[in-house]
Amino acid sequence: MLTVFDHPLIKHKLTIMRKKETGTKDFRQNLDEIGGLMVYEVTRDLPLNEIPIETPLCQTIGYEMAKDVVIVPILRAGLGVVNGIQNLIPTARIAHIGMYRDEETLEPHPYFEKYPSNMDEAAVIIVDPMLATGGSSVAAIDMVKKQGATSIKLVCLVGAPEGVKVVEEAHPDVDIYLASLDDHLNEKGYIVPGLGDAGDRIFGTK
Ligand SMILES: O=P(O)(O)OC[C@H]1O[C@H](OP(=O)(O)OP(=O)(O)O)[C@H](O)[C@@H]1O
Ligand SMILES: O=c1cc[nH]c(=O)[nH]1
Ligand SMILES: [Mg+2]
């Protein structure tokens, strides 16, 4: 299932991120804020346990999350999405997948992975601002599935139709969430209109 957020706050903040004159500080801040806005919907169907509690007035039934949440940023750019989600789920564990896309072949190259021990039971949320050809997302989903994960969501900011199709075909069980479904990929594999190189803009490396 693909969900594209149609929310004025997200559109406003994403527009700031797209502008070429937006600097690192504002880029990061708006990414943080959009991550926080998206998480409300992304976590809507997480299972709950009913628990008996006592308020100052009486006994009643309360709720607590039934599963641990594991946020999995695809390094580097995915790190920029973690903060906004973690602010709302402070108990979330953080896994890391290091991956870069070869600029010529556009193939993903994993270089690091580290997970908590309970991936098979957790609600796993993979985060990366950009879903371009889909190669990095498919490779990351393959990797978390190898760790036993069965409840997996993919949260990106900007997606290209080509990449969404690739992920949907490879992993039809994974729900995809986007702040925007953009128009197309250019000949260098960049999303158009997009926002440029997300990693470089987050970390100021260009
Ligand atoms: O859908 P794809 O075609 O695979 O492209 C998307 C990937 O490219 C970018 O990472 P990049 O390789 O630039 O690494 P970085 O985050 O370290 O800059 C982006 O953050 C995604 O991970
Ligand atoms: O448009 C794109 C495509 C891949 N990676 C990015 O950072 N931006
Ligand atoms: Mg990059």
PDB file of C-alpha atoms and ligand atoms in Angstrom:
ATOM      1  CA  MET A   1       0.000   0.000   0.000  1.00  0.00           C
ATOM      2  CA  LEU A   2       1.245   3.479  -0.909  1.00  0.00           C
ATOM      3  CA  THR A   3       0.240   6.494   1.215  1.00  0.00           C
ATOM      4  CA  VAL A   4       1.101   9.982  -0.047  1.00  0.00           C
ATOM      5  CA  PHE A   5       0.536  12.643   2.576  1.00  0.00           C
ATOM      6  CA  ASP A   6      -1.762  15.409   1.499  1.00  0.00           C
ATOM      7  CA  HIS A   7      -1.313  17.804   4.380  1.00  0.00           C
ATOM      8  CA  PRO A   8      -0.737  21.570   4.210  1.00  0.00           C
ATOM      9  CA  LEU A   9       1.979  21.587   6.886  1.00  0.00           C
ATOM     10  CA  ILE A  10       3.934  18.842   5.123  1.00  0.00           C
ATOM     11  CA  LYS A  11       3.569  20.564   1.740  1.00  0.00           C
ATOM     12  CA  HIS A  12       4.729  23.887   3.190  1.00  0.00           C
ATOM     13  CA  LYS A  13       7.781  22.374   4.917  1.00  0.00           C
ATOM     14  CA  LEU A  14       8.719  20.218   1.927  1.00  0.00           C
ATOM     15  CA  THR A  15       8.622  23.306  -0.301  1.00  0.00           C
ATOM     16  CA  ILE A  16      11.191  24.973   1.971  1.00  0.00           C
ATOM     17  CA  MET A  17      13.403  21.887   1.660  1.00  0.00           C
ATOM     18  CA  ARG A  18      13.109  21.819  -2.136  1.00  0.00           C
ATOM     19  CA  LYS A  19      14.279  25.426  -2.606  1.00  0.00           C
ATOM     20  CA  LYS A  20      17.890  25.501  -3.695  1.00  0.00           C
ATOM     21  CA  GLU A  21      18.688  28.484  -1.463  1.00  0.00           C
ATOM     22  CA  THR A  22      17.636  26.646   1.736  1.00  0.00           C
ATOM     23  CA  GLY A  23      20.716  26.013   3.880  1.00  0.00           C
ATOM     24  CA  THR A  24      21.686  23.030   6.020  1.00  0.00           C
ATOM     25  CA  LYS A  25      20.111  24.306   9.246  1.00  0.00           C
ATOM     26  CA  ASP A  26      16.651  24.925   7.776  1.00  0.00           C
ATOM     27  CA  PHE A  27      16.839  21.794   5.639  1.00  0.00           C
ATOM     28  CA  ARG A  28      17.472  19.629   8.709  1.00  0.00           C
ATOM     29  CA  GLN A  29      14.875  21.385  10.826  1.00  0.00           C
ATOM     30  CA  ASN A  30      12.108  20.938   8.256  1.00  0.00           C
ATOM     31  CA  LEU A  31      13.092  17.298   7.716  1.00  0.00           C
ATOM     32  CA  ASP A  32      12.817  16.750  11.473  1.00  0.00           C
ATOM     33  CA  GLU A  33       9.407  18.370  11.554  1.00  0.00           C
ATOM     34  CA  ILE A  34       8.059  16.419   8.579  1.00  0.00           C
ATOM     35  CA  GLY A  35       9.322  13.164  10.146  1.00  0.00           C
ATOM     36  CA  GLY A  36       7.329  13.995  13.267  1.00  0.00           C
ATOM     37  CA  LEU A  37       4.186  14.805  11.288  1.00  0.00           C
ATOM     38  CA  MET A  38       4.398  11.603   9.236  1.00  0.00           C
ATOM     39  CA  VAL A  39       4.896   9.296  12.216  1.00  0.00           C
ATOM     40  CA  TYR A  40       1.363   9.887  13.508  1.00  0.00           C
ATOM     41  CA  GLU A  41      -0.131   8.226  10.417  1.00  0.00           C
ATOM     42  CA  VAL A  42       2.657   5.678   9.953  1.00  0.00           C
ATOM     43  CA  THR A  43       2.033   4.270  13.443  1.00  0.00           C
ATOM     44  CA  ARG A  44      -1.768   4.347  13.256  1.00  0.00           C
ATOM     45  CA  ASP A  45      -2.184   0.550  13.006  1.00  0.00           C
ATOM     46  CA  LEU A  46       0.425  -0.485  15.573  1.00  0.00           C
ATOM     47  CA  PRO A  47      -1.018  -3.118  17.917  1.00  0.00           C
ATOM     48  CA  LEU A  48      -1.843  -2.282  21.550  1.00  0.00           C
ATOM     49  CA  ASN A  49      -2.163  -4.358  24.708  1.00  0.00           C
ATOM     50  CA  GLU A  50      -4.967  -3.562  27.110  1.00  0.00           C
ATOM     51  CA  ILE A  51      -3.717  -3.117  30.677  1.00  0.00           C
ATOM     52  CA  PRO A  52      -5.624  -2.572  33.925  1.00  0.00           C
ATOM     53  CA  ILE A  53      -4.637   0.723  35.581  1.00  0.00           C
ATOM     54  CA  GLU A  54      -5.814   2.838  38.448  1.00  0.00           C
ATOM     55  CA  THR A  55      -6.444   6.542  37.950  1.00  0.00           C
ATOM     56  CA  PRO A  56      -6.856   8.843  40.985  1.00  0.00           C
ATOM     57  CA  LEU A  57     -10.610   8.135  40.643  1.00  0.00           C
ATOM     58  CA  CYS A  58     -11.086   4.476  39.753  1.00  0.00           C
ATOM     59  CA  GLN A  59      -9.807   1.355  38.065  1.00  0.00           C
ATOM     60  CA  THR A  60      -9.964   1.339  34.295  1.00  0.00           C
ATOM     61  CA  ILE A  61      -8.373  -0.152  31.192  1.00  0.00           C
ATOM     62  CA  GLY A  62      -5.408   1.594  29.561  1.00  0.00           C
ATOM     63  CA  TYR A  63      -3.269   0.764  26.562  1.00  0.00           C
ATOM     64  CA  GLU A  64       0.391   0.261  25.868  1.00  0.00           C
ATOM     65  CA  MET A  65       2.263  -0.514  22.669  1.00  0.00           C
ATOM     66  CA  ALA A  66       2.346  -4.273  22.094  1.00  0.00           C
ATOM     67  CA  LYS A  67       5.529  -4.217  19.993  1.00  0.00           C
ATOM     68  CA  ASP A  68       8.884  -2.527  20.217  1.00  0.00           C
ATOM     69  CA  VAL A  69       9.468  -0.045  17.421  1.00  0.00           C
ATOM     70  CA  VAL A  70      12.787  -0.206  15.574  1.00  0.00           C
ATOM     71  CA  ILE A  71      13.686   2.756  13.364  1.00  0.00           C
ATOM     72  CA  VAL A  72      16.133   1.819  10.601  1.00  0.00           C
ATOM     73  CA  PRO A  73      17.786   4.798   8.886  1.00  0.00           C
ATOM     74  CA  ILE A  74      19.574   4.102   5.609  1.00  0.00           C
ATOM     75  CA  LEU A  75      22.836   6.033   6.073  1.00  0.00           C
ATOM     76  CA  ARG A  76      23.626   8.698   5.557  1.00  0.00           C
ATOM     77  CA  ALA A  77      20.539  10.641   4.592  1.00  0.00           C
ATOM     78  CA  GLY A  78      18.125   8.457   6.567  1.00  0.00           C
ATOM     79  CA  LEU A  79      19.728   9.735   9.784  1.00  0.00           C
ATOM     80  CA  GLY A  80      18.001  13.055   9.120  1.00  0.00           C
ATOM     81  CA  VAL A  81      14.578  11.434   9.567  1.00  0.00           C
ATOM     82  CA  VAL A  82      15.326   9.669  12.882  1.00  0.00           C
ATOM     83  CA  ASN A  83      15.052  12.631  15.236  1.00  0.00           C
ATOM     84  CA  GLY A  84      11.519  13.627  14.273  1.00  0.00           C
ATOM     85  CA  ILE A  85      10.245  10.079  14.763  1.00  0.00           C
ATOM     86  CA  GLN A  86      12.245   9.428  17.920  1.00  0.00           C
ATOM     87  CA  ASN A  87      10.830  12.557  19.539  1.00  0.00           C
ATOM     88  CA  LEU A  88       7.392  10.925  19.391  1.00  0.00           C
ATOM     89  CA  ILE A  89       8.518   7.356  20.128  1.00  0.00           C
ATOM     90  CA  PRO A  90      11.324   7.921  22.651  1.00  0.00           C
ATOM     91  CA  THR A  91      11.521   4.192  23.462  1.00  0.00           C
ATOM     92  CA  ALA A  92      12.247   3.237  19.843  1.00  0.00           C
ATOM     93  CA  ARG A  93      15.412   1.294  19.189  1.00  0.00           C
ATOM     94  CA  ILE A  94      17.604   2.434  16.322  1.00  0.00           C
ATOM     95  CA  ALA A  95      19.201   0.031  13.847  1.00  0.00           C
ATOM     96  CA  HIS A  96      21.606   1.300  11.165  1.00  0.00           C
ATOM     97  CA  ILE A  97      22.094   0.302   7.552  1.00  0.00           C
ATOM     98  CA  GLY A  98      24.979   1.975   5.729  1.00  0.00           C
ATOM     99  CA  MET A  99      24.433   2.095   1.986  1.00  0.00           C
ATOM    100  CA  TYR A 100      25.596   4.271  -0.877  1.00  0.00           C
ATOM    101  CA  ARG A 101      24.402   4.347  -4.445  1.00  0.00           C
ATOM    102  CA  ASP A 102      27.081   4.010  -7.131  1.00  0.00           C
ATOM    103  CA  GLU A 103      26.859   7.242  -9.126  1.00  0.00           C
ATOM    104  CA  GLU A 104      27.450   5.460 -12.466  1.00  0.00           C
ATOM    105  CA  THR A 105      25.524   2.194 -12.159  1.00  0.00           C
ATOM    106  CA  LEU A 106      22.984   3.483  -9.571  1.00  0.00           C
ATOM    107  CA  GLU A 107      23.384   0.125  -7.811  1.00  0.00           C
ATOM    108  CA  PRO A 108      23.199   0.156  -3.974  1.00  0.00           C
ATOM    109  CA  HIS A 109      26.298  -0.864  -2.004  1.00  0.00           C
ATOM    110  CA  PRO A 110      25.754  -1.834   1.649  1.00  0.00           C
ATOM    111  CA  TYR A 111      28.759  -1.071   3.906  1.00  0.00           C
ATOM    112  CA  PHE A 112      27.403  -1.403   7.458  1.00  0.00           C
ATOM    113  CA  GLU A 113      24.555  -2.997   9.385  1.00  0.00           C
ATOM    114  CA  LYS A 114      23.714  -3.153  13.075  1.00  0.00           C
ATOM    115  CA  TYR A 115      20.427  -4.279  14.602  1.00  0.00           C
ATOM    116  CA  PRO A 116      18.841  -4.830  17.994  1.00  0.00           C
ATOM    117  CA  SER A 117      18.182  -8.461  18.880  1.00  0.00           C
ATOM    118  CA  ASN A 118      14.396  -8.421  18.531  1.00  0.00           C
ATOM    119  CA  MET A 119      13.938  -7.598  14.841  1.00  0.00           C
ATOM    120  CA  ASP A 120      11.615 -10.592  14.359  1.00  0.00           C
ATOM    121  CA  GLU A 121       9.079  -9.256  16.883  1.00  0.00           C
ATOM    122  CA  ALA A 122       9.430  -5.519  16.299  1.00  0.00           C
ATOM    123  CA  ALA A 123       7.494  -3.014  14.224  1.00  0.00           C
ATOM    124  CA  VAL A 124      10.274  -1.958  11.832  1.00  0.00           C
ATOM    125  CA  ILE A 125      10.249   1.475  10.209  1.00  0.00           C
ATOM    126  CA  ILE A 126      12.908   1.992   7.512  1.00  0.00           C
ATOM    127  CA  VAL A 127      13.570   5.680   6.841  1.00  0.00           C
ATOM    128  CA  ASP A 128      15.312   7.474   3.971  1.00  0.00           C
ATOM    129  CA  PRO A 129      14.397  10.874   2.509  1.00  0.00           C
ATOM    130  CA  MET A 130      14.778   9.675  -1.090  1.00  0.00           C
ATOM    131  CA  LEU A 131      13.174   6.770  -2.987  1.00  0.00           C
ATOM    132  CA  ALA A 132      14.666   7.160  -6.471  1.00  0.00           C
ATOM    133  CA  THR A 133      15.304   3.938  -8.475  1.00  0.00           C
ATOM    134  CA  GLY A 134      14.197   1.979  -5.408  1.00  0.00           C
ATOM    135  CA  GLY A 135      17.437  -0.029  -5.332  1.00  0.00           C
ATOM    136  CA  SER A 136      18.530   1.153  -1.880  1.00  0.00           C
ATOM    137  CA  SER A 137      15.085   0.636  -0.343  1.00  0.00           C
ATOM    138  CA  VAL A 138      14.715  -2.874  -1.784  1.00  0.00           C
ATOM    139  CA  ALA A 139      18.206  -3.813  -0.547  1.00  0.00           C
ATOM    140  CA  ALA A 140      17.440  -2.429   2.947  1.00  0.00           C
ATOM    141  CA  ILE A 141      14.143  -4.343   3.127  1.00  0.00           C
ATOM    142  CA  ASP A 142      15.974  -7.519   2.031  1.00  0.00           C
ATOM    143  CA  MET A 143      18.461  -6.943   4.862  1.00  0.00           C
ATOM    144  CA  VAL A 144      15.869  -6.455   7.619  1.00  0.00           C
ATOM    145  CA  LYS A 145      13.917  -9.473   6.382  1.00  0.00           C
ATOM    146  CA  LYS A 146      17.114 -11.529   6.722  1.00  0.00           C
ATOM    147  CA  GLN A 147      17.093 -10.463  10.385  1.00  0.00           C
ATOM    148  CA  GLY A 148      13.614 -11.972  10.715  1.00  0.00           C
ATOM    149  CA  ALA A 149      11.546  -8.770  10.457  1.00  0.00           C
ATOM    150  CA  THR A 150       7.967  -9.340   9.280  1.00  0.00           C
ATOM    151  CA  SER A 151       6.282  -6.028  10.165  1.00  0.00           C
ATOM    152  CA  ILE A 152       8.029  -3.486   7.932  1.00  0.00           C
ATOM    153  CA  LYS A 153       7.131   0.010   6.776  1.00  0.00           C
ATOM    154  CA  LEU A 154       9.150   2.254   4.466  1.00  0.00           C
ATOM    155  CA  VAL A 155       8.980   5.996   5.160  1.00  0.00           C
ATOM    156  CA  CYS A 156      10.517   8.366   2.601  1.00  0.00           C
ATOM    157  CA  LEU A 157      10.068  12.037   1.901  1.00  0.00           C
ATOM    158  CA  VAL A 158      10.184  12.212  -1.866  1.00  0.00           C
ATOM    159  CA  GLY A 159       9.578   9.270  -4.181  1.00  0.00           C
ATOM    160  CA  ALA A 160       9.743   8.702  -7.937  1.00  0.00           C
ATOM    161  CA  PRO A 161       7.019   6.571  -9.577  1.00  0.00           C
ATOM    162  CA  GLU A 162       9.729   4.292 -11.030  1.00  0.00           C
ATOM    163  CA  GLY A 163      11.149   3.530  -7.567  1.00  0.00           C
ATOM    164  CA  VAL A 164       7.764   3.014  -5.932  1.00  0.00           C
ATOM    165  CA  LYS A 165       6.946   0.386  -8.595  1.00  0.00           C
ATOM    166  CA  VAL A 166      10.251  -1.420  -8.004  1.00  0.00           C
ATOM    167  CA  VAL A 167       9.669  -1.593  -4.217  1.00  0.00           C
ATOM    168  CA  GLU A 168       6.012  -2.616  -4.595  1.00  0.00           C
ATOM    169  CA  GLU A 169       6.968  -5.441  -6.946  1.00  0.00           C
ATOM    170  CA  ALA A 170       9.872  -6.710  -4.820  1.00  0.00           C
ATOM    171  CA  HIS A 171       8.115  -6.346  -1.448  1.00  0.00           C
ATOM    172  CA  PRO A 172       4.317  -6.151  -1.814  1.00  0.00           C
ATOM    173  CA  ASP A 173       3.936  -6.729   1.944  1.00  0.00           C
ATOM    174  CA  VAL A 174       5.717  -3.457   2.849  1.00  0.00           C
ATOM    175  CA  ASP A 175       3.636  -0.286   3.220  1.00  0.00           C
ATOM    176  CA  ILE A 176       5.250   2.797   1.659  1.00  0.00           C
ATOM    177  CA  TYR A 177       4.699   6.339   2.979  1.00  0.00           C
ATOM    178  CA  LEU A 178       5.745   9.452   1.043  1.00  0.00           C
ATOM    179  CA  ALA A 179       5.415  13.181   1.677  1.00  0.00           C
ATOM    180  CA  SER A 180       5.373  13.615  -2.113  1.00  0.00           C
ATOM    181  CA  LEU A 181       5.220  11.414  -5.203  1.00  0.00           C
ATOM    182  CA  ASP A 182       7.286  13.405  -7.677  1.00  0.00           C
ATOM    183  CA  ASP A 183       7.262  13.352 -11.463  1.00  0.00           C
ATOM    184  CA  HIS A 184      10.159  11.248 -12.736  1.00  0.00           C
ATOM    185  CA  LEU A 185      13.857  10.342 -12.523  1.00  0.00           C
ATOM    186  CA  ASN A 186      16.352  12.194 -14.698  1.00  0.00           C
ATOM    187  CA  GLU A 187      19.158  10.509 -16.677  1.00  0.00           C
ATOM    188  CA  LYS A 188      21.416  10.600 -13.584  1.00  0.00           C
ATOM    189  CA  GLY A 189      18.836   8.879 -11.393  1.00  0.00           C
ATOM    190  CA  TYR A 190      17.862  12.072  -9.539  1.00  0.00           C
ATOM    191  CA  ILE A 191      14.247  12.707  -8.609  1.00  0.00           C
ATOM    192  CA  VAL A 192      12.593  15.587 -10.517  1.00  0.00           C
ATOM    193  CA  PRO A 193      11.590  18.110  -9.234  1.00  0.00           C
ATOM    194  CA  GLY A 194      13.064  16.531  -6.064  1.00  0.00           C
ATOM    195  CA  LEU A 195      15.310  18.379  -3.665  1.00  0.00           C
ATOM    196  CA  GLY A 196      18.789  17.485  -4.926  1.00  0.00           C
ATOM    197  CA  ASP A 197      21.206  15.267  -2.997  1.00  0.00           C
ATOM    198  CA  ALA A 198      19.577  14.774   0.381  1.00  0.00           C
ATOM    199  CA  GLY A 199      22.721  13.514   2.157  1.00  0.00           C
ATOM    200  CA  ASP A 200      24.804  16.457   0.993  1.00  0.00           C
ATOM    201  CA  ARG A 201      22.095  18.939   1.959  1.00  0.00           C
ATOM    202  CA  ILE A 202      21.600  17.427   5.436  1.00  0.00           C
ATOM    203  CA  PHE A 203      25.302  17.170   6.268  1.00  0.00           C
ATOM    204  CA  GLY A 204      26.622  20.149   4.280  1.00  0.00           C
ATOM    205  CA  THR A 205      29.034  18.034   2.281  1.00  0.00           C
ATOM    206  CA  LYS A 206      28.885  19.962  -0.977  1.00  0.00           C
TER     207      LYS A 206
HETATM  208  O1  LIG B   1      16.423   4.743  -4.756  1.00  0.00           O
HETATM  209  P1  LIG B   1      17.892   4.800  -5.071  1.00  0.00           P
HETATM  210  O2  LIG B   1      18.132   4.985  -6.552  1.00  0.00           O
HETATM  211  O3  LIG B   1      18.655   3.648  -4.522  1.00  0.00           O
HETATM  212  O4  LIG B   1      18.466   6.149  -4.455  1.00  0.00           O
HETATM  213  C1  LIG B   1      18.148   6.604  -3.208  1.00  0.00           C
HETATM  214  C2  LIG B   1      19.327   6.564  -2.289  1.00  0.00           C
HETATM  215  O5  LIG B   1      20.310   7.525  -2.687  1.00  0.00           O
HETATM  216  C3  LIG B   1      20.589   8.397  -1.582  1.00  0.00           C
HETATM  217  O6  LIG B   1      21.657   7.938  -0.824  1.00  0.00           O
HETATM  218  P2  LIG B   1      23.182   8.107  -1.316  1.00  0.00           P
HETATM  219  O7  LIG B   1      23.630   6.894  -2.064  1.00  0.00           O
HETATM  220  O8  LIG B   1      23.340   9.412  -1.998  1.00  0.00           O
HETATM  221  O9  LIG B   1      23.978   8.060   0.053  1.00  0.00           O
HETATM  222  P3  LIG B   1      24.095   9.189   1.183  1.00  0.00           P
HETATM  223  O10 LIG B   1      22.815   9.131   1.944  1.00  0.00           O
HETATM  224  O11 LIG B   1      25.271   8.732   1.960  1.00  0.00           O
HETATM  225  O12 LIG B   1      24.316  10.504   0.522  1.00  0.00           O
HETATM  226  C4  LIG B   1      19.320   8.357  -0.785  1.00  0.00           C
HETATM  227  O13 LIG B   1      19.477   8.807   0.529  1.00  0.00           O
HETATM  228  C5  LIG B   1      18.885   6.929  -0.894  1.00  0.00           C
HETATM  229  O14 LIG B   1      19.499   6.078   0.063  1.00  0.00           O
HETATM  230  O1  LIG B   2      17.177  12.808  -6.169  1.00  0.00           O
HETATM  231  C1  LIG B   2      17.905  12.058  -5.476  1.00  0.00           C
HETATM  232  C2  LIG B   2      18.122  10.704  -5.815  1.00  0.00           C
HETATM  233  C3  LIG B   2      18.893   9.951  -4.997  1.00  0.00           C
HETATM  234  N1  LIG B   2      19.469  10.498  -3.901  1.00  0.00           N
HETATM  235  C4  LIG B   2      19.273  11.793  -3.575  1.00  0.00           C
HETATM  236  O2  LIG B   2      19.805  12.267  -2.555  1.00  0.00           O
HETATM  237  N2  LIG B   2      18.507  12.549  -4.375  1.00  0.00           N
HETATM  238 MG    MG B   3      23.705  11.278  -1.270  1.00  0.00          MG
END
